[in-house]
């Protein structure tokens, strides 16, 4: 067997893992769900969730990957025996599900960028109402866009860990952060700034629907790419001398930073434009793809410069996430089925594309796919159903198994060694104790609450 590739530099893991975490979850989902959960209190609960659930689970995944040097299926097999490897398979299945709809939405960033570039050069023309609906219902265009996205992802994965993922995220991530900070600085000059900050940072628990608490927990999984083995896979390429606690903390911090910045940008613009607050588009896609471009051109100084740049940012963020989704699939094919990286990439990408075709046609193009309702709760269409399945079921269930395995079943001494290795001086024991407590108790209880809420009350958190 070949020796396993490692990240080429210390920053390799951080960039790739942050790239995976930061994506449409931060720029599309988070601003939308925070808006609908009335801001402040939801944000606070979310911040608590990422610290006491997200951080320990991320550490658990990384340590499992690094200790075994394997992708999720063989990692569980090595550490816990054949039975546990089901958790790894579940993760790979989840990868197909998420990639199969995420790539479609990611494709929209390409057209948004093209429209904005056109408007910036030749003047803004407000799209007719219903234009976005027509765009979504254009089946062949939707398939083509998702194909572009999956192809771009496959080209990078094809090249491997150091030459592909690491090289690309090394370029993409710094650009992404520069664009983001630039946008935040731009909007800070707008008058809506204070209202946006008040909405985000002054918690009023009376305004938080209680399901919002559980929604925050569910979203923590999605946005941090937890519960399906991304971090096990990326952790398996991590060198032994690096601090798991420190790396995980930094990834969680950066992901949260991007999500909060995205809210500051969008809400400041929304609060600046008179009358917009009431009419923020009610659909999930609305805020990012309909409301925002319009406001950028009509209300924001330098909006013509900001708008195209912003959609490049969203596209980059989505791309570094699809890379991690495909890598989980590809590394399984390599480790378990003995394929070459090239064959694994081709087959993994082709299979994901088939799922994507169904999602792409479920936005109005084909009525039986668009009206498909698996959960029978008005979740219409394949794309929404897959999102619902992944965010409410697959990721929390996968995450629950990971906490139970690493917290209760896995060798305690190994955990301690992996976490303690090069931990921050003097704090190693404290970090380890906190990790253990959160992983054994807080995280599984919170996840169970999400799952039970979904089952008993039919709550929908996607
Ligand atoms: N974390 C990514 C985002 O926020 C989505 C993702 C989920 C990626 C699970 C990989 C695995 O967009």
Short mmCIF file of C-alpha atoms in Angstrom, two decimals, residues 5-458:
data_model
loop_
_atom_site.label_atom_id
_atom_site.label_comp_id
_atom_site.label_asym_id
_atom_site.label_seq_id
_atom_site.Cartn_x
_atom_site.Cartn_y
_atom_site.Cartn_z
CA UNK A 5 -0.55 11.59 1.53
CA UNK A 6 -0.31 14.29 4.19
CA UNK A 7 -1.09 17.97 4.02
CA UNK A 8 2.02 19.69 2.72
CA UNK A 9 1.98 22.41 5.35
CA UNK A 10 0.60 23.18 8.77
CA UNK A 11 -1.94 25.49 7.26
CA UNK A 12 -3.08 22.86 4.75
CA UNK A 13 -5.59 21.29 7.10
CA UNK A 14 -6.93 24.60 8.38
CA UNK A 15 -7.51 25.99 4.90
CA UNK A 16 -9.14 22.86 3.53
CA UNK A 17 -11.30 22.31 6.62
CA UNK A 18 -12.34 25.95 6.73
CA UNK A 19 -13.02 25.74 3.01
CA UNK A 20 -15.32 22.81 3.64
CA UNK A 21 -17.09 24.48 6.53
CA UNK A 22 -17.54 27.88 4.92
CA UNK A 23 -20.06 27.62 2.12
CA UNK A 24 -23.68 28.10 1.20
CA UNK A 25 -24.50 27.21 4.81
CA UNK A 26 -22.91 30.46 5.94
CA UNK A 27 -23.89 32.73 3.09
CA UNK A 28 -27.27 31.34 2.09
CA UNK A 29 -28.78 29.39 4.99
CA UNK A 30 -27.54 31.19 8.09
CA UNK A 31 -28.67 34.73 7.21
CA UNK A 32 -32.02 33.28 6.18
CA UNK A 33 -32.70 31.22 9.31
CA UNK A 34 -31.39 33.95 11.61
CA UNK A 35 -33.78 36.39 9.97
CA UNK A 36 -36.72 34.06 10.48
CA UNK A 37 -35.78 33.36 14.07
CA UNK A 38 -35.64 37.08 14.86
CA UNK A 39 -31.92 37.59 15.32
CA UNK A 40 -30.17 38.13 18.67
CA UNK A 41 -31.36 35.25 20.84
CA UNK A 42 -31.01 32.79 17.98
CA UNK A 43 -27.49 33.99 17.27
CA UNK A 44 -26.54 33.54 20.91
CA UNK A 45 -27.91 29.99 21.04
CA UNK A 46 -26.15 29.21 17.80
CA UNK A 47 -22.84 30.49 19.20
CA UNK A 48 -23.27 28.31 22.29
CA UNK A 49 -24.08 25.29 20.07
CA UNK A 50 -20.99 25.62 17.93
CA UNK A 51 -18.83 25.77 21.06
CA UNK A 52 -20.34 22.97 23.11
CA UNK A 53 -21.46 20.69 20.29
CA UNK A 54 -19.63 21.68 17.11
CA UNK A 55 -16.14 22.02 18.55
CA UNK A 56 -16.06 18.67 20.44
CA UNK A 57 -17.56 16.74 17.52
CA UNK A 58 -15.08 18.29 15.15
CA UNK A 59 -12.26 17.21 17.49
CA UNK A 60 -13.74 13.71 17.71
CA UNK A 61 -13.86 13.37 13.93
CA UNK A 62 -10.34 14.69 13.42
CA UNK A 63 -8.88 12.44 16.07
CA UNK A 64 -10.55 9.38 14.65
CA UNK A 65 -9.19 10.17 11.20
CA UNK A 66 -5.73 11.03 12.36
CA UNK A 67 -5.40 8.09 14.68
CA UNK A 68 -6.42 5.55 12.07
CA UNK A 69 -5.06 7.41 8.99
CA UNK A 70 -8.14 6.19 7.17
CA UNK A 71 -11.27 7.55 5.53
CA UNK A 72 -14.54 7.09 7.47
CA UNK A 73 -15.47 3.48 6.62
CA UNK A 74 -12.08 1.85 7.33
CA UNK A 75 -11.53 4.33 10.18
CA UNK A 76 -14.58 3.03 12.03
CA UNK A 77 -13.73 -0.52 11.08
CA UNK A 78 -10.21 -0.25 12.46
CA UNK A 79 -11.22 1.55 15.62
CA UNK A 80 -14.49 -0.18 16.46
CA UNK A 81 -14.98 -3.26 14.30
CA UNK A 82 -17.16 -4.07 11.31
CA UNK A 83 -20.48 -3.01 12.87
CA UNK A 84 -19.40 0.57 13.39
CA UNK A 85 -18.31 0.94 9.79
CA UNK A 86 -21.99 1.47 8.97
CA UNK A 87 -21.52 5.00 10.32
CA UNK A 88 -18.84 5.50 7.69
CA UNK A 89 -21.12 4.23 4.92
CA UNK A 90 -23.87 6.52 6.16
CA UNK A 91 -21.42 9.40 5.78
CA UNK A 92 -20.61 8.50 2.19
CA UNK A 93 -24.30 8.21 1.39
CA UNK A 94 -24.82 11.64 2.96
CA UNK A 95 -22.03 12.95 0.75
CA UNK A 96 -23.93 11.89 -2.38
CA UNK A 97 -27.16 13.37 -1.05
CA UNK A 98 -25.65 16.75 -0.21
CA UNK A 99 -23.51 16.99 -3.34
CA UNK A 100 -26.58 16.06 -5.38
CA UNK A 101 -28.44 19.25 -4.45
CA UNK A 102 -25.71 21.56 -3.22
CA UNK A 103 -24.10 21.60 -6.66
CA UNK A 104 -27.38 22.83 -8.18
CA UNK A 105 -27.66 25.79 -5.81
CA UNK A 106 -23.94 26.42 -6.16
CA UNK A 107 -24.52 26.65 -9.91
CA UNK A 108 -26.78 29.66 -9.37
CA UNK A 109 -23.77 31.65 -8.19
CA UNK A 110 -22.39 31.37 -11.73
CA UNK A 111 -25.46 32.96 -13.31
CA UNK A 112 -25.73 35.54 -10.53
CA UNK A 113 -22.15 36.51 -11.21
CA UNK A 114 -22.74 36.76 -14.96
CA UNK A 115 -25.88 38.87 -14.50
CA UNK A 116 -24.09 41.18 -12.08
CA UNK A 117 -21.09 41.54 -14.36
CA UNK A 118 -23.47 42.52 -17.17
CA UNK A 119 -25.36 45.00 -14.99
CA UNK A 120 -22.12 46.51 -13.76
CA UNK A 121 -21.02 47.23 -17.31
CA UNK A 122 -24.22 48.21 -18.98
CA UNK A 123 -26.49 49.40 -16.20
CA UNK A 124 -28.92 47.67 -13.90
CA UNK A 125 -32.20 46.44 -15.28
CA UNK A 126 -34.49 45.04 -12.58
CA UNK A 127 -35.49 41.50 -13.51
CA UNK A 128 -39.20 40.96 -14.05
CA UNK A 129 -40.95 39.44 -11.09
CA UNK A 130 -41.02 35.72 -11.58
CA UNK A 131 -37.75 35.78 -13.52
CA UNK A 132 -36.02 33.68 -10.90
CA UNK A 133 -38.81 31.13 -11.02
CA UNK A 134 -38.39 30.85 -14.79
CA UNK A 135 -34.67 30.45 -14.35
CA UNK A 136 -35.17 27.62 -11.86
CA UNK A 137 -37.64 25.89 -14.13
CA UNK A 138 -35.18 25.87 -17.03
CA UNK A 139 -34.16 22.24 -16.63
CA UNK A 140 -31.33 22.05 -19.12
CA UNK A 141 -29.72 25.22 -17.79
CA UNK A 142 -29.95 23.88 -14.23
CA UNK A 143 -28.36 20.60 -15.28
CA UNK A 144 -25.62 22.42 -17.17
CA UNK A 145 -24.78 24.68 -14.21
CA UNK A 146 -24.59 21.81 -11.75
CA UNK A 147 -22.46 19.93 -14.25
CA UNK A 148 -20.02 22.85 -14.37
CA UNK A 149 -19.78 22.84 -10.63
CA UNK A 150 -19.26 19.11 -10.27
CA UNK A 151 -16.72 19.14 -13.12
CA UNK A 152 -14.73 21.95 -11.46
CA UNK A 153 -14.81 20.01 -8.20
CA UNK A 154 -13.69 16.79 -9.89
CA UNK A 155 -10.77 18.48 -11.65
CA UNK A 156 -9.41 19.61 -8.28
CA UNK A 157 -10.00 16.28 -6.53
CA UNK A 158 -8.38 14.48 -9.46
CA UNK A 159 -5.11 16.21 -8.66
CA UNK A 160 -4.96 14.90 -5.09
CA UNK A 161 -4.49 16.29 -1.63
CA UNK A 162 -1.43 18.51 -1.86
CA UNK A 163 -1.59 19.35 -5.54
CA UNK A 164 -5.36 19.69 -5.73
CA UNK A 165 -7.23 20.50 -2.55
CA UNK A 166 -4.42 22.21 -0.69
CA UNK A 167 -3.19 24.31 -3.60
CA UNK A 168 -6.67 25.49 -4.53
CA UNK A 169 -7.86 26.28 -1.02
CA UNK A 170 -4.59 28.12 -0.38
CA UNK A 171 -5.59 30.52 -3.14
CA UNK A 172 -9.36 30.56 -2.65
CA UNK A 173 -9.61 31.00 1.09
CA UNK A 174 -7.44 34.13 1.47
CA UNK A 175 -9.26 35.75 -1.47
CA UNK A 176 -12.57 34.87 0.13
CA UNK A 177 -11.60 36.46 3.44
CA UNK A 178 -10.29 39.60 1.76
CA UNK A 179 -13.51 40.04 -0.23
CA UNK A 180 -15.61 39.41 2.85
CA UNK A 181 -13.80 41.91 5.04
CA UNK A 182 -13.90 44.45 2.21
CA UNK A 183 -17.66 44.04 1.93
CA UNK A 184 -18.15 44.40 5.68
CA UNK A 185 -16.11 47.60 5.66
CA UNK A 186 -18.14 48.94 2.75
CA UNK A 187 -21.49 48.32 4.37
CA UNK A 188 -20.33 49.81 7.67
CA UNK A 189 -20.72 53.21 6.01
CA UNK A 190 -24.40 52.60 5.40
CA UNK A 191 -27.01 54.00 7.79
CA UNK A 192 -28.64 50.60 8.36
CA UNK A 193 -25.56 49.47 10.25
CA UNK A 194 -26.82 50.17 13.77
CA UNK A 195 -30.14 48.47 13.20
CA UNK A 196 -28.34 45.43 11.78
CA UNK A 197 -26.05 45.16 14.79
CA UNK A 198 -28.97 45.57 17.18
CA UNK A 199 -30.91 42.86 15.35
CA UNK A 200 -27.96 40.49 15.49
CA UNK A 201 -26.48 41.15 18.89
CA UNK A 202 -29.22 42.15 21.32
CA UNK A 203 -30.87 38.94 22.36
CA UNK A 204 -34.52 38.99 23.24
CA UNK A 205 -35.53 35.50 24.24
CA UNK A 206 -39.19 36.37 24.06
CA UNK A 207 -38.81 36.58 20.30
CA UNK A 208 -37.10 33.25 19.82
CA UNK A 209 -39.47 30.50 18.73
CA UNK A 210 -38.41 27.55 20.86
CA UNK A 211 -37.82 25.33 17.82
CA UNK A 212 -35.20 27.91 16.95
CA UNK A 213 -32.98 26.36 19.62
CA UNK A 214 -33.08 23.03 17.84
CA UNK A 215 -32.69 24.65 14.47
CA UNK A 216 -29.49 26.25 15.73
CA UNK A 217 -28.14 22.84 16.75
CA UNK A 218 -29.03 21.27 13.39
CA UNK A 219 -27.44 24.11 11.50
CA UNK A 220 -24.23 23.79 13.53
CA UNK A 221 -23.73 20.35 11.93
CA UNK A 222 -24.39 21.50 8.42
CA UNK A 223 -22.29 24.61 8.54
CA UNK A 224 -19.32 22.93 10.22
CA UNK A 225 -19.48 19.95 7.82
CA UNK A 226 -19.94 17.55 10.74
CA UNK A 227 -21.69 14.21 10.95
CA UNK A 228 -20.62 12.68 7.65
CA UNK A 229 -16.91 12.18 7.93
CA UNK A 230 -15.42 15.20 6.15
CA UNK A 231 -13.33 15.95 9.20
CA UNK A 232 -12.41 12.27 9.62
CA UNK A 233 -11.14 12.28 6.04
CA UNK A 234 -9.29 15.60 6.31
CA UNK A 235 -7.98 14.59 9.76
CA UNK A 236 -6.51 11.44 8.24
CA UNK A 237 -4.11 13.62 6.24
CA UNK A 238 -3.09 15.59 9.33
CA UNK A 239 0.38 15.21 10.80
CA UNK A 240 0.80 13.80 14.28
CA UNK A 241 2.53 16.85 15.68
CA UNK A 242 -0.37 19.21 15.17
CA UNK A 243 -2.86 20.26 17.82
CA UNK A 244 -6.31 18.88 17.16
CA UNK A 245 -7.99 21.15 19.71
CA UNK A 246 -6.32 24.26 18.33
CA UNK A 247 -7.02 23.45 14.69
CA UNK A 248 -10.65 22.57 15.38
CA UNK A 249 -11.14 25.76 17.42
CA UNK A 250 -9.75 27.88 14.61
CA UNK A 251 -11.97 26.26 11.98
CA UNK A 252 -15.05 26.75 14.18
CA UNK A 253 -14.07 30.37 14.79
CA UNK A 254 -13.47 31.17 11.12
CA UNK A 255 -16.71 29.53 10.04
CA UNK A 256 -18.68 31.49 12.62
CA UNK A 257 -16.88 34.69 11.66
CA UNK A 258 -17.95 34.28 8.04
CA UNK A 259 -21.55 33.54 9.00
CA UNK A 260 -21.75 36.64 11.19
CA UNK A 261 -20.08 38.80 8.51
CA UNK A 262 -22.59 37.52 5.95
CA UNK A 263 -25.42 38.63 8.24
CA UNK A 264 -23.85 42.02 8.84
CA UNK A 265 -23.54 42.56 5.09
CA UNK A 266 -27.05 41.43 4.20
CA UNK A 267 -28.93 42.96 7.13
CA UNK A 268 -27.17 46.32 6.88
CA UNK A 269 -28.24 46.53 3.27
CA UNK A 270 -31.76 45.42 4.13
CA UNK A 271 -32.12 47.91 6.99
CA UNK A 272 -30.69 50.69 4.86
CA UNK A 273 -33.24 50.39 2.09
CA UNK A 274 -36.62 51.82 3.09
CA UNK A 275 -39.47 49.37 3.03
CA UNK A 276 -37.32 46.38 2.21
CA UNK A 277 -37.44 44.89 5.69
CA UNK A 278 -41.08 43.99 5.22
CA UNK A 279 -40.65 42.54 1.79
CA UNK A 280 -37.54 40.42 2.23
CA UNK A 281 -38.29 37.52 0.03
CA UNK A 282 -39.92 34.75 1.98
CA UNK A 283 -38.29 31.86 0.20
CA UNK A 284 -35.01 30.31 1.19
CA UNK A 285 -33.41 31.34 -2.06
CA UNK A 286 -34.86 34.79 -1.89
CA UNK A 287 -32.47 36.68 0.32
CA UNK A 288 -29.23 35.71 -1.39
CA UNK A 289 -30.31 35.43 -5.00
CA UNK A 290 -33.25 37.82 -5.38
CA UNK A 291 -33.33 40.50 -2.68
CA UNK A 292 -29.61 41.10 -2.46
CA UNK A 293 -28.64 41.74 -6.09
CA UNK A 294 -31.47 44.21 -6.42
CA UNK A 295 -30.43 46.09 -3.29
CA UNK A 296 -26.79 46.10 -4.23
CA UNK A 297 -27.59 47.96 -7.43
CA UNK A 298 -30.29 50.26 -6.17
CA UNK A 299 -29.24 51.16 -2.63
CA UNK A 300 -25.59 50.55 -2.00
CA UNK A 301 -22.80 52.97 -2.88
CA UNK A 302 -20.25 51.10 -5.00
CA UNK A 303 -22.82 48.34 -5.38
CA UNK A 304 -21.78 47.93 -8.99
CA UNK A 305 -18.32 46.96 -7.83
CA UNK A 306 -19.46 44.94 -4.85
CA UNK A 307 -22.11 42.83 -6.56
CA UNK A 308 -20.04 40.73 -9.00
CA UNK A 309 -17.26 40.35 -6.43
CA UNK A 310 -19.77 39.12 -3.89
CA UNK A 311 -21.01 36.32 -6.14
CA UNK A 312 -17.46 35.24 -6.89
CA UNK A 313 -17.06 34.94 -3.14
CA UNK A 314 -20.14 32.78 -2.81
CA UNK A 315 -19.01 30.58 -5.71
CA UNK A 316 -15.56 30.06 -4.19
CA UNK A 317 -17.05 29.26 -0.81
CA UNK A 318 -19.38 26.70 -2.37
CA UNK A 319 -16.57 25.15 -4.42
CA UNK A 320 -14.33 24.51 -1.43
CA UNK A 321 -17.31 22.77 0.21
CA UNK A 322 -18.15 20.57 -2.78
CA UNK A 323 -14.48 19.60 -2.88
CA UNK A 324 -14.77 18.14 0.62
CA UNK A 325 -18.00 16.33 -0.19
CA UNK A 326 -16.48 14.62 -3.20
CA UNK A 327 -13.26 13.85 -1.34
CA UNK A 328 -15.16 11.80 1.26
CA UNK A 329 -16.62 9.68 -1.54
CA UNK A 330 -13.37 9.42 -3.47
CA UNK A 331 -11.24 8.51 -0.47
CA UNK A 332 -13.63 5.67 0.33
CA UNK A 333 -13.41 4.32 -3.22
CA UNK A 334 -9.62 4.47 -2.97
CA UNK A 335 -9.28 2.98 0.52
CA UNK A 336 -12.01 0.40 0.37
CA UNK A 337 -12.40 -0.56 -3.26
CA UNK A 338 -8.75 -0.18 -4.23
CA UNK A 339 -9.46 2.25 -7.07
CA UNK A 340 -6.94 4.76 -8.35
CA UNK A 341 -7.65 8.38 -7.46
CA UNK A 342 -8.53 9.13 -11.07
CA UNK A 343 -11.02 6.29 -11.44
CA UNK A 344 -12.54 7.07 -8.04
CA UNK A 345 -12.92 10.74 -8.95
CA UNK A 346 -14.56 9.97 -12.25
CA UNK A 347 -17.04 7.49 -10.84
CA UNK A 348 -17.82 9.55 -7.71
CA UNK A 349 -18.41 12.69 -9.77
CA UNK A 350 -20.53 10.88 -12.36
CA UNK A 351 -22.71 9.30 -9.68
CA UNK A 352 -23.19 12.65 -7.90
CA UNK A 353 -24.09 14.24 -11.20
CA UNK A 354 -26.89 11.72 -11.69
CA UNK A 355 -28.38 12.75 -8.33
CA UNK A 356 -27.88 16.39 -9.32
CA UNK A 357 -29.90 15.87 -12.52
CA UNK A 358 -32.91 14.86 -10.44
CA UNK A 359 -32.49 17.91 -8.19
CA UNK A 360 -31.99 20.20 -11.16
CA UNK A 361 -35.22 19.04 -12.76
CA UNK A 362 -37.19 19.39 -9.54
CA UNK A 363 -37.38 23.17 -9.56
CA UNK A 364 -40.25 23.38 -11.98
CA UNK A 365 -38.89 21.61 -15.05
CA UNK A 366 -40.54 18.26 -14.40
CA UNK A 367 -43.68 18.35 -12.38
CA UNK A 368 -43.48 14.87 -10.88
CA UNK A 369 -40.00 15.63 -9.53
CA UNK A 370 -41.01 19.13 -8.47
CA UNK A 371 -44.06 17.98 -6.54
CA UNK A 372 -42.43 14.94 -5.06
CA UNK A 373 -43.07 14.92 -1.35
CA UNK A 374 -41.28 12.25 0.57
CA UNK A 375 -41.90 13.60 4.03
CA UNK A 376 -45.43 14.58 3.27
CA UNK A 377 -45.05 17.92 4.99
CA UNK A 378 -45.26 20.22 2.06
CA UNK A 379 -41.57 19.82 1.33
CA UNK A 380 -41.91 19.80 -2.36
CA UNK A 381 -39.47 18.58 -4.89
CA UNK A 382 -36.40 16.41 -4.88
CA UNK A 383 -34.00 19.23 -4.10
CA UNK A 384 -35.80 20.35 -0.93
CA UNK A 385 -36.35 16.77 0.10
CA UNK A 386 -32.65 15.98 -0.13
CA UNK A 387 -31.79 19.09 1.88
CA UNK A 388 -34.35 18.13 4.49
CA UNK A 389 -33.05 14.57 4.60
CA UNK A 390 -29.43 15.65 5.03
CA UNK A 391 -29.82 18.52 7.47
CA UNK A 392 -32.49 17.03 9.73
CA UNK A 393 -31.69 13.36 9.61
CA UNK A 394 -28.45 12.21 8.14
CA UNK A 395 -26.05 14.72 9.67
CA UNK A 396 -27.53 14.69 13.21
CA UNK A 397 -27.76 10.88 13.20
CA UNK A 398 -24.20 10.54 11.88
CA UNK A 399 -23.05 13.08 14.48
CA UNK A 400 -24.81 11.20 17.25
CA UNK A 401 -23.01 7.97 16.35
CA UNK A 402 -19.69 9.78 16.24
CA UNK A 403 -20.18 11.23 19.74
CA UNK A 404 -21.32 7.89 21.10
CA UNK A 405 -18.41 6.05 19.51
CA UNK A 406 -15.61 8.41 20.45
CA UNK A 407 -17.14 9.42 23.79
CA UNK A 408 -18.25 6.04 25.09
CA UNK A 409 -16.70 3.24 23.11
CA UNK A 410 -13.30 4.34 21.83
CA UNK A 411 -10.13 3.86 23.88
CA UNK A 412 -9.90 6.69 26.39
CA UNK A 413 -6.12 6.66 26.47
CA UNK A 414 -5.89 7.14 22.71
CA UNK A 415 -8.26 10.09 22.87
CA UNK A 416 -6.29 11.64 25.65
CA UNK A 417 -3.02 11.23 23.79
CA UNK A 418 -4.38 12.58 20.52
CA UNK A 419 -5.92 15.63 22.17
CA UNK A 420 -3.09 16.20 24.62
CA UNK A 421 -0.41 16.03 21.95
CA UNK A 422 0.90 19.51 21.49
CA UNK A 423 -2.11 21.01 23.19
CA UNK A 424 -1.72 24.54 24.47
CA UNK A 425 0.75 24.39 27.37
CA UNK A 426 -0.75 23.92 30.77
CA UNK A 427 -4.26 23.85 29.39
CA UNK A 428 -4.09 20.40 27.96
CA UNK A 429 -5.91 18.72 30.78
CA UNK A 430 -8.57 21.37 30.94
CA UNK A 431 -9.13 21.19 27.18
CA UNK A 432 -9.31 17.44 27.36
CA UNK A 433 -11.75 17.44 30.30
CA UNK A 434 -14.03 19.93 28.58
CA UNK A 435 -13.88 17.94 25.36
CA UNK A 436 -14.75 14.73 27.18
CA UNK A 437 -17.65 16.26 29.05
CA UNK A 438 -19.18 17.93 26.00
CA UNK A 439 -18.68 14.85 23.87
CA UNK A 440 -20.10 12.34 26.34
CA UNK A 441 -23.04 14.35 27.63
CA UNK A 442 -23.87 17.75 26.15
CA UNK A 443 -23.55 16.88 22.49
CA UNK A 444 -25.48 13.58 22.43
CA UNK A 445 -28.30 15.01 24.54
CA UNK A 446 -28.66 18.04 22.29
CA UNK A 447 -28.59 15.90 19.16
CA UNK A 448 -31.18 13.53 20.57
CA UNK A 449 -33.37 16.53 21.29
CA UNK A 450 -33.15 17.55 17.63
CA UNK A 451 -33.94 14.07 16.39
CA UNK A 452 -36.83 13.63 18.80
CA UNK A 453 -38.25 16.99 17.89
CA UNK A 454 -38.15 16.03 14.24
CA UNK A 455 -39.82 12.70 14.91
CA UNK A 456 -42.40 13.64 17.52
CA UNK A 457 -43.39 17.08 16.45
CA UNK A 458 -42.59 16.85 12.81
#
